[in-house]
Short mmCIF file of C-alpha atoms and ligand atoms in Angstrom, two decimals:
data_model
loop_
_atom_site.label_atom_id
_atom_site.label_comp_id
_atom_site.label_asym_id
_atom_site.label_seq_id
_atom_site.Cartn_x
_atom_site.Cartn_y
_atom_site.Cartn_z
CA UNK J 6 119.57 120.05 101.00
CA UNK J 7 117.49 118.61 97.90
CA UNK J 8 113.97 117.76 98.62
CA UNK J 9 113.38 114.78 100.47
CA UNK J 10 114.30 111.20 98.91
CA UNK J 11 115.13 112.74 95.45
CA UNK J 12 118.56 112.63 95.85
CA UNK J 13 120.70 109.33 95.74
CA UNK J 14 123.75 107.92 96.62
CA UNK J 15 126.12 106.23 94.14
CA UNK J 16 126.05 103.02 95.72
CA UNK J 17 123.34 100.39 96.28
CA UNK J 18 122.90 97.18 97.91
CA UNK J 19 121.04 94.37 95.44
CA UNK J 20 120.21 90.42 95.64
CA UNK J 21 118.25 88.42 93.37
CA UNK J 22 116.04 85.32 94.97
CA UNK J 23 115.72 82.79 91.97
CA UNK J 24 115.20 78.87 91.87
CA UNK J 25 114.19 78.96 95.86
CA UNK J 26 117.36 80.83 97.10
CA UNK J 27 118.68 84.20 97.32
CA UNK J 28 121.79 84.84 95.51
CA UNK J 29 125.04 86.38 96.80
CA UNK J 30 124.17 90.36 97.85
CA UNK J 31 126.45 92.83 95.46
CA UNK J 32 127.25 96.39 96.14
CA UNK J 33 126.92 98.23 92.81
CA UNK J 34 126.83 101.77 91.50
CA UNK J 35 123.05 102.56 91.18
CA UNK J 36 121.37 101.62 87.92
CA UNK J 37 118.37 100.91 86.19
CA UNK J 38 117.10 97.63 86.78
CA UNK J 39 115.74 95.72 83.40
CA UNK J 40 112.54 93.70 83.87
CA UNK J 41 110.53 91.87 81.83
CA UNK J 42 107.04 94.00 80.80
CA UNK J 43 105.47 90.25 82.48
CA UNK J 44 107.07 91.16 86.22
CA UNK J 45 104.25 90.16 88.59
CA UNK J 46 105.17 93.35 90.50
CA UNK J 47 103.60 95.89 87.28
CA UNK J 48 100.52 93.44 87.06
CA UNK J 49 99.82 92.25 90.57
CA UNK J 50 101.21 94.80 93.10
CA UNK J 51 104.19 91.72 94.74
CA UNK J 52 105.91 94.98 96.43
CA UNK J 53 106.82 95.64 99.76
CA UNK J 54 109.66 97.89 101.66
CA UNK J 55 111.14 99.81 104.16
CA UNK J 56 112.27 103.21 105.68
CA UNK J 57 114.79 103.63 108.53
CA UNK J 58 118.14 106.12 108.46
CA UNK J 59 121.76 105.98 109.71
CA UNK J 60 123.10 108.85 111.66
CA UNK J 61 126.82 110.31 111.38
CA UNK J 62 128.29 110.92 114.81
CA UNK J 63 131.30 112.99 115.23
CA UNK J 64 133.56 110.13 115.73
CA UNK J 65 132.45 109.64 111.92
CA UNK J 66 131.24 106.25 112.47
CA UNK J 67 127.87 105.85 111.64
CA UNK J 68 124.79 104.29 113.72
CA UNK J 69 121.78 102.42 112.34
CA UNK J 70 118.34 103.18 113.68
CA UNK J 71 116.08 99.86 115.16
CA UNK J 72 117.60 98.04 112.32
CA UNK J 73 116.49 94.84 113.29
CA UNK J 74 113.09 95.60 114.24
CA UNK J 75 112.93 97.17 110.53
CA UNK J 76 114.16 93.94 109.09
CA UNK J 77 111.98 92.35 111.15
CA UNK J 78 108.88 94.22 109.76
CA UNK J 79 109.70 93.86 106.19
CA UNK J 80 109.91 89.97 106.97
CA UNK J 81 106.81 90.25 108.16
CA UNK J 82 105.30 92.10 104.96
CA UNK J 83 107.17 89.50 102.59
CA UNK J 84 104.94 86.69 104.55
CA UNK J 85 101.79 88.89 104.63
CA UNK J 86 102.02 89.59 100.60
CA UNK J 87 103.35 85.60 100.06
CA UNK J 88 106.39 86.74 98.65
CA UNK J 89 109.93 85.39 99.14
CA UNK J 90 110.90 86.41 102.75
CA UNK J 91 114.49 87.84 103.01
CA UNK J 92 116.68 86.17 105.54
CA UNK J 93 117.27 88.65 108.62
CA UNK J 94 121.10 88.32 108.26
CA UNK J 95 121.20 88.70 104.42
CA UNK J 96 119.07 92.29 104.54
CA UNK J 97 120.64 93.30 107.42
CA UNK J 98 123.93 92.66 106.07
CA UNK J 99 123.19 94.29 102.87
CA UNK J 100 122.22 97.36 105.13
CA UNK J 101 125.22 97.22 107.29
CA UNK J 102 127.19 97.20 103.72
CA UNK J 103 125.54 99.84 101.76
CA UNK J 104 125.76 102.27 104.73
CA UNK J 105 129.20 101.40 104.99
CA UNK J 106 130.17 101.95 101.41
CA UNK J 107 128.54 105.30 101.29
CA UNK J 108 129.74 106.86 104.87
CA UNK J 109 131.15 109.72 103.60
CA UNK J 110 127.57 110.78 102.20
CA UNK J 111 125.99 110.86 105.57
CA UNK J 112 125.32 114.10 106.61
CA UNK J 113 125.96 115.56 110.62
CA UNK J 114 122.40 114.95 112.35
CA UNK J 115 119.73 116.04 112.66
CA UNK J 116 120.45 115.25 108.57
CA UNK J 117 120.86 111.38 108.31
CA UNK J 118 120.99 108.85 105.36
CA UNK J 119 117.66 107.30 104.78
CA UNK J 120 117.72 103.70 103.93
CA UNK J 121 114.83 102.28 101.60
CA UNK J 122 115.26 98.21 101.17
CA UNK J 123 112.72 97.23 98.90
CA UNK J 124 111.70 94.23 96.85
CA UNK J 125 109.54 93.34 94.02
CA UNK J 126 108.00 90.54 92.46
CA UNK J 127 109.98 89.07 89.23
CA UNK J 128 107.49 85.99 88.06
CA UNK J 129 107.38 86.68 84.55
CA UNK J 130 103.78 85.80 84.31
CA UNK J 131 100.56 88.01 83.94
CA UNK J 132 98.06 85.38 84.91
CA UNK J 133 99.18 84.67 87.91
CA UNK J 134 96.64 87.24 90.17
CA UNK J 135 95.97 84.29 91.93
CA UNK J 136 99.45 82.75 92.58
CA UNK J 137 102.88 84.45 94.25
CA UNK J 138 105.87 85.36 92.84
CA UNK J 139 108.30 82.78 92.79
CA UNK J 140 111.33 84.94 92.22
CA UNK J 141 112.40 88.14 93.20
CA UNK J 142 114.75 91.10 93.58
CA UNK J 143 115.51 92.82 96.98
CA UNK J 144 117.31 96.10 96.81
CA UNK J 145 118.45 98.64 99.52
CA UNK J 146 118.72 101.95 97.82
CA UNK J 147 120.31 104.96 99.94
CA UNK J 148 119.44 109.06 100.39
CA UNK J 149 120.99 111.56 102.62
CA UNK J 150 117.76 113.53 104.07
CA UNK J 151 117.87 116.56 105.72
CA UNK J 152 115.98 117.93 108.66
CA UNK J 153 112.56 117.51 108.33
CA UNK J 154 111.73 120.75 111.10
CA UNK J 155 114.55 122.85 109.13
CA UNK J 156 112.85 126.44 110.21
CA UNK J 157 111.29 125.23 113.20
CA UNK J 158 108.52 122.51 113.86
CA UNK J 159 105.54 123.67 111.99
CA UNK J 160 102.11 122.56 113.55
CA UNK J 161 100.28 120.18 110.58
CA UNK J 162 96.39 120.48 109.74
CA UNK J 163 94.90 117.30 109.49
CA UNK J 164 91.71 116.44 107.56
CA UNK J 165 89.64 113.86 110.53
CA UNK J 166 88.52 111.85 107.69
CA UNK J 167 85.56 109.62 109.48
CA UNK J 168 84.56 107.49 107.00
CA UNK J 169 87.18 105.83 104.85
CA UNK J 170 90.32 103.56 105.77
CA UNK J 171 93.57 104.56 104.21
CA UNK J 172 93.65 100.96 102.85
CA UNK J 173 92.75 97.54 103.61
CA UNK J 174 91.95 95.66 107.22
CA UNK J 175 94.64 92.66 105.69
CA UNK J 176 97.17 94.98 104.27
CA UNK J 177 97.10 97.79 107.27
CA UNK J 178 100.16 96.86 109.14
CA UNK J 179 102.13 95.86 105.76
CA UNK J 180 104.62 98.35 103.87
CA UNK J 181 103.18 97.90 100.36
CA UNK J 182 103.09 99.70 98.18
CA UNK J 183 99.47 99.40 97.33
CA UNK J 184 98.40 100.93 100.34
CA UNK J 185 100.31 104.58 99.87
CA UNK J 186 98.08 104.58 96.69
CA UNK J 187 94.93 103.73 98.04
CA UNK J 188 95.39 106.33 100.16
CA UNK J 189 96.47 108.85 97.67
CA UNK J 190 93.07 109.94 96.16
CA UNK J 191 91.24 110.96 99.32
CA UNK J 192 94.81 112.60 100.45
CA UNK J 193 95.05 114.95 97.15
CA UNK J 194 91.37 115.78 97.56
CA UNK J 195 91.63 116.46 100.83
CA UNK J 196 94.60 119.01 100.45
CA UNK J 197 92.50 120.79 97.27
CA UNK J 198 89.58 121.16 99.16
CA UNK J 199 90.47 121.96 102.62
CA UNK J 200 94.47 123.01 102.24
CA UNK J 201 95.07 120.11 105.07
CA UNK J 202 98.69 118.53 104.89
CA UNK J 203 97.61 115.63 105.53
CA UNK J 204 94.37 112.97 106.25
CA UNK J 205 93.73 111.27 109.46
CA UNK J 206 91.84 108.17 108.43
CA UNK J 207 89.07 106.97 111.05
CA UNK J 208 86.73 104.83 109.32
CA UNK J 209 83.59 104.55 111.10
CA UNK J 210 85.04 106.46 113.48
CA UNK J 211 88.69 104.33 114.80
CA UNK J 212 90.74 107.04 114.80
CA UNK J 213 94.00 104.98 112.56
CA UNK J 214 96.86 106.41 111.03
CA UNK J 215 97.49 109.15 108.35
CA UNK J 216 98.94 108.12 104.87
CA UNK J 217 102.52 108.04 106.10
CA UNK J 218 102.65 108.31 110.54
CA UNK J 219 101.08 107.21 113.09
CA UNK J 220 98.96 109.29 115.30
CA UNK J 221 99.15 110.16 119.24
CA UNK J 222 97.52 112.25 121.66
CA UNK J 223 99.64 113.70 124.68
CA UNK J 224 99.10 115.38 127.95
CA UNK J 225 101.89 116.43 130.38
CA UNK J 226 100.83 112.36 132.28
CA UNK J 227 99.38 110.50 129.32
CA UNK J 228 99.66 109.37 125.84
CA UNK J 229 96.97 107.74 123.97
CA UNK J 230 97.74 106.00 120.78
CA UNK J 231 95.59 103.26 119.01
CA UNK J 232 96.47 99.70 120.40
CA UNK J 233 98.32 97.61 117.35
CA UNK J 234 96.21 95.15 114.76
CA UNK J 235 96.15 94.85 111.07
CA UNK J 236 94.18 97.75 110.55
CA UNK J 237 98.00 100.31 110.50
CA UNK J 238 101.67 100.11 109.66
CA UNK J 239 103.24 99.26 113.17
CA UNK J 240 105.80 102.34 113.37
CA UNK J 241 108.72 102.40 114.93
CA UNK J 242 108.51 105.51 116.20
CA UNK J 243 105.88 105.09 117.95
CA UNK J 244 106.88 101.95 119.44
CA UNK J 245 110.21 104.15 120.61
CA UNK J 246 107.85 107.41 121.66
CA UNK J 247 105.81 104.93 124.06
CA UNK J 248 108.70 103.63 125.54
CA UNK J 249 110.66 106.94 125.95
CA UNK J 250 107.70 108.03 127.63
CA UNK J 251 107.27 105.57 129.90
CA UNK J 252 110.90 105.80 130.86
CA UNK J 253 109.93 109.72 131.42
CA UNK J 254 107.20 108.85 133.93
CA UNK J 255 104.02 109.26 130.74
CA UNK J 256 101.28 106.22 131.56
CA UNK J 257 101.13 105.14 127.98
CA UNK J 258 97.37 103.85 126.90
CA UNK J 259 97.24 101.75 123.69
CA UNK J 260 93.48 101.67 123.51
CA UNK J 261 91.40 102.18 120.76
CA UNK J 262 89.53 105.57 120.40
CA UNK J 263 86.55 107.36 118.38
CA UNK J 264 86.71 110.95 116.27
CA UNK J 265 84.33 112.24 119.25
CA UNK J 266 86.77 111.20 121.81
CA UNK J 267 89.34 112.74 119.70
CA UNK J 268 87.23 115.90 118.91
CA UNK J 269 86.82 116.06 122.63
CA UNK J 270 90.45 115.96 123.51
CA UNK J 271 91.56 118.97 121.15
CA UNK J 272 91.37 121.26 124.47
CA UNK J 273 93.21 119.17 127.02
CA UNK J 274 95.31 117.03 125.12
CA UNK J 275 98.31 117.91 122.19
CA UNK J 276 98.26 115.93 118.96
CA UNK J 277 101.46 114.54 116.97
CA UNK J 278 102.62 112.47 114.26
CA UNK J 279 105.08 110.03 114.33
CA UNK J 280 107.32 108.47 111.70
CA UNK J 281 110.63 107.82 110.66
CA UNK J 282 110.54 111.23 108.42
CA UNK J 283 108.92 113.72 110.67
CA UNK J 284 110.13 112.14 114.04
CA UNK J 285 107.00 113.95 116.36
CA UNK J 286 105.69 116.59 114.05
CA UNK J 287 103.26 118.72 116.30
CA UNK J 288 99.42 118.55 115.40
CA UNK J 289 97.74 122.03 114.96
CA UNK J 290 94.48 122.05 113.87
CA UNK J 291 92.19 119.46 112.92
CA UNK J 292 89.29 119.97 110.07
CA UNK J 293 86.22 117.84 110.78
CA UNK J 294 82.43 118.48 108.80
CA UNK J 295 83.92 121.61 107.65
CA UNK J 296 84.86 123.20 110.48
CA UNK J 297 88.47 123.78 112.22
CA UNK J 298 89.27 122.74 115.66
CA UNK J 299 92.79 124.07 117.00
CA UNK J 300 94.49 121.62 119.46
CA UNK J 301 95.20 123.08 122.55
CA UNK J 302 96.69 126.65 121.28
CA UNK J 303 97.42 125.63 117.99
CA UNK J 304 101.26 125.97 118.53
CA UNK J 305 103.45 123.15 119.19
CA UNK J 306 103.57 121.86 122.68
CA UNK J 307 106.01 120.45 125.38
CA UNK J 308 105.02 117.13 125.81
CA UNK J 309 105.26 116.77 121.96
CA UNK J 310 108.71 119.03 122.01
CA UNK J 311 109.74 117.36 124.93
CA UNK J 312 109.69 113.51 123.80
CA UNK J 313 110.60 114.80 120.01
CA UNK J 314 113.95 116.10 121.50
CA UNK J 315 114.26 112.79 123.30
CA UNK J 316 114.21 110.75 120.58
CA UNK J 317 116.74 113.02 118.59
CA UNK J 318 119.19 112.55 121.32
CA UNK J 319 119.04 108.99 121.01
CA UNK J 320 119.87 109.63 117.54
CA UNK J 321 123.02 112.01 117.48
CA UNK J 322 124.49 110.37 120.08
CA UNK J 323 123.34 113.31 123.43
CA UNK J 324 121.47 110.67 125.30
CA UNK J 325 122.53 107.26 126.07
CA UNK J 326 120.81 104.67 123.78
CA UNK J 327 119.67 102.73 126.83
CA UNK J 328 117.15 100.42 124.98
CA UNK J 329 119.60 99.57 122.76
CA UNK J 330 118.57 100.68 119.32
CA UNK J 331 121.67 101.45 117.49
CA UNK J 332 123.45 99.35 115.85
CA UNK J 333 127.17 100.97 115.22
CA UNK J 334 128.83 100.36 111.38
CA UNK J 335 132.30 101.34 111.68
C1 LIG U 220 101.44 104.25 106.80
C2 LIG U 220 102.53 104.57 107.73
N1 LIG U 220 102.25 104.65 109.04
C3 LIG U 220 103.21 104.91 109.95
C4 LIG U 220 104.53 105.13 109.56
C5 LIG U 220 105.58 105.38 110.60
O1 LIG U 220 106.40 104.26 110.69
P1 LIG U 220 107.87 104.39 111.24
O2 LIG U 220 107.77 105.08 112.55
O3 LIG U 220 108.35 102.99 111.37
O4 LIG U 220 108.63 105.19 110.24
C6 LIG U 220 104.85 105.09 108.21
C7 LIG U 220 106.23 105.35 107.76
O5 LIG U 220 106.94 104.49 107.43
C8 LIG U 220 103.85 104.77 107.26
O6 LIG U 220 104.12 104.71 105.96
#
């Protein structure tokens, strides 16, 4: 399978919002999309978007991951970037059609088709840093993915970076793009200097997010993740990891937490990543003033394995989807 998100398929899903109201929603073969050089989205960042994937069950129909919740979410980073805000039925519809039109693309799970709705900002005007777009062009472009643990899961070293924020306290929980390259600098750095895959941002200490998951600490009773505010993106996953876990007896603390706290927990606790890519990608090691601290044995462990495989079966269909989080398209 091609490397993630680099590969696309033939069909996307695209609405223009002009004169105060979206436009009719066409499927179309993928294509450049013309712009003028003025589009407030090259001058003034009007961007937001999503990630979320459709799973191919044997009965070849496919199922939609939390797809209102992610609808819901990029709502809520249209109002928090004053752009236009899609209507839940239109971008869920134009989800429900593009995965439809490109079924036959959508590999067997754990593979899936990863669904990327995004929309810029189409104001042709470059002085308006101070004003909104007024118009706009929402898109829902379409990738099958493969398995992110192809090979087995491989524990990640994380850079505990204690000083600065991925992005913004405003912008946190939004999906803009803005924020992936704030946080790009310090992430490249950090991989040069200290061969870390990835940064765990705790400025003055809060232990957040990394540039792309959320972060959790597990025992075999608990699991400890930061408690939600604008500070990180809201993930899904972790809203579905807490609530498998409570369903699997885990007492689930959203509390806020320090690097020493964290440092502490290395021996008792396991550490994990969640997203929509990685799932629960175990946490091996963590690299803090220069020096390495392995959690727990360094290898992944069964809390993390456990609830990872819980999830999955939600996805391809072994498990019930008790909470109710697919959403079938024929
Ligand atoms: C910054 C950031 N945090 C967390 C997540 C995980 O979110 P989700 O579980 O909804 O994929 C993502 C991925 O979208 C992200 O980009």
């Amino acid at each position: 399978m091609a490397k993630f998100g680099t590969v696309f398929c033939d069909y996307f899903a695209i609405a223009r919002y002009e004169d105060g109201t979206w436009q009719q929603p066409a499927i179309t073969p993928v294509a450049p999309i013309s712009l003028h050089p003025a589009a407030h989205v090259f001058h003034y960042a009007s961007t937001c978007f999503e990630g979320f994937k459709a799973y191919r069950w044997e009965d070849r129909k496919a199922r939609i991951f939390r797809l209102h919740d992610h609808v819901a979410r990029m709502q809520k980073s249209a109002a928090s970037l004053h752009m236009p805000i899609p209507d839940a039925d239109l971008l869920a519809g134009m989800v429900l059609d593009v995965v439809k039109k490109n079924i036959d693309e959508i590999p067997q799970p754990p593979s899936a088709l990863y669904l990327r709705p995004t929309m810029i900002g189409t104001l042709e005007n470059i002085g308006a840093a101070a004003a909104p777009t007024t118009d706009a062009i929402l898109f829902v472009l379409t990738s099958p993915v493969g398995d992110y643990f192809e090979g087995g899961a491989r524990p990640l070293k994380l850079l505990v970076e204690d000083q600065k924020a991925r992005t913004t306290e405003q912008l946190g929980s939004t999906k803009t793009g803005g924020n992936y390259a704030a946080a790009l600098g310090p992430t490249l750095d950090a991989k040069e200097k200290y061969g870390v895959d990835q940064v765990l941002f705790c400025p003055d200490g809060d232990v957040q997010e990394t540039g792309a998951a959320n972060f959790m600490l597990l025992s075999d009773d608990e699991i400890i993740t930061k408690a939600l505010d604008t500070s990180f993106l809201h993930g899904i996953t972790r809203d579905s990891i807490l609530r498998l876990g409570e369903d699997l007896g885990y007492t689930v603390r959203e509390r806020n937490f320090t690097v020493d706290e964290l440092l502490r927990c290395a021996a008792t606790h396991e550490a994990a990543l969640s997203g929509t890519a990685a799932s629960l990608a175990p946490v091996g090691c963590l690299v803090h003033n220069g020096e390495q601290i392995s959690v727990m044995d360094g290898r992944p462990g069964p809390n993390t394995e456990k609830l990872r495989a819980a999830l999955q079966d939600i996805h391809s269909g072994a498990a019930a989807d008790r909470h109710s989080w697919l959403t079938e398209v024929a």
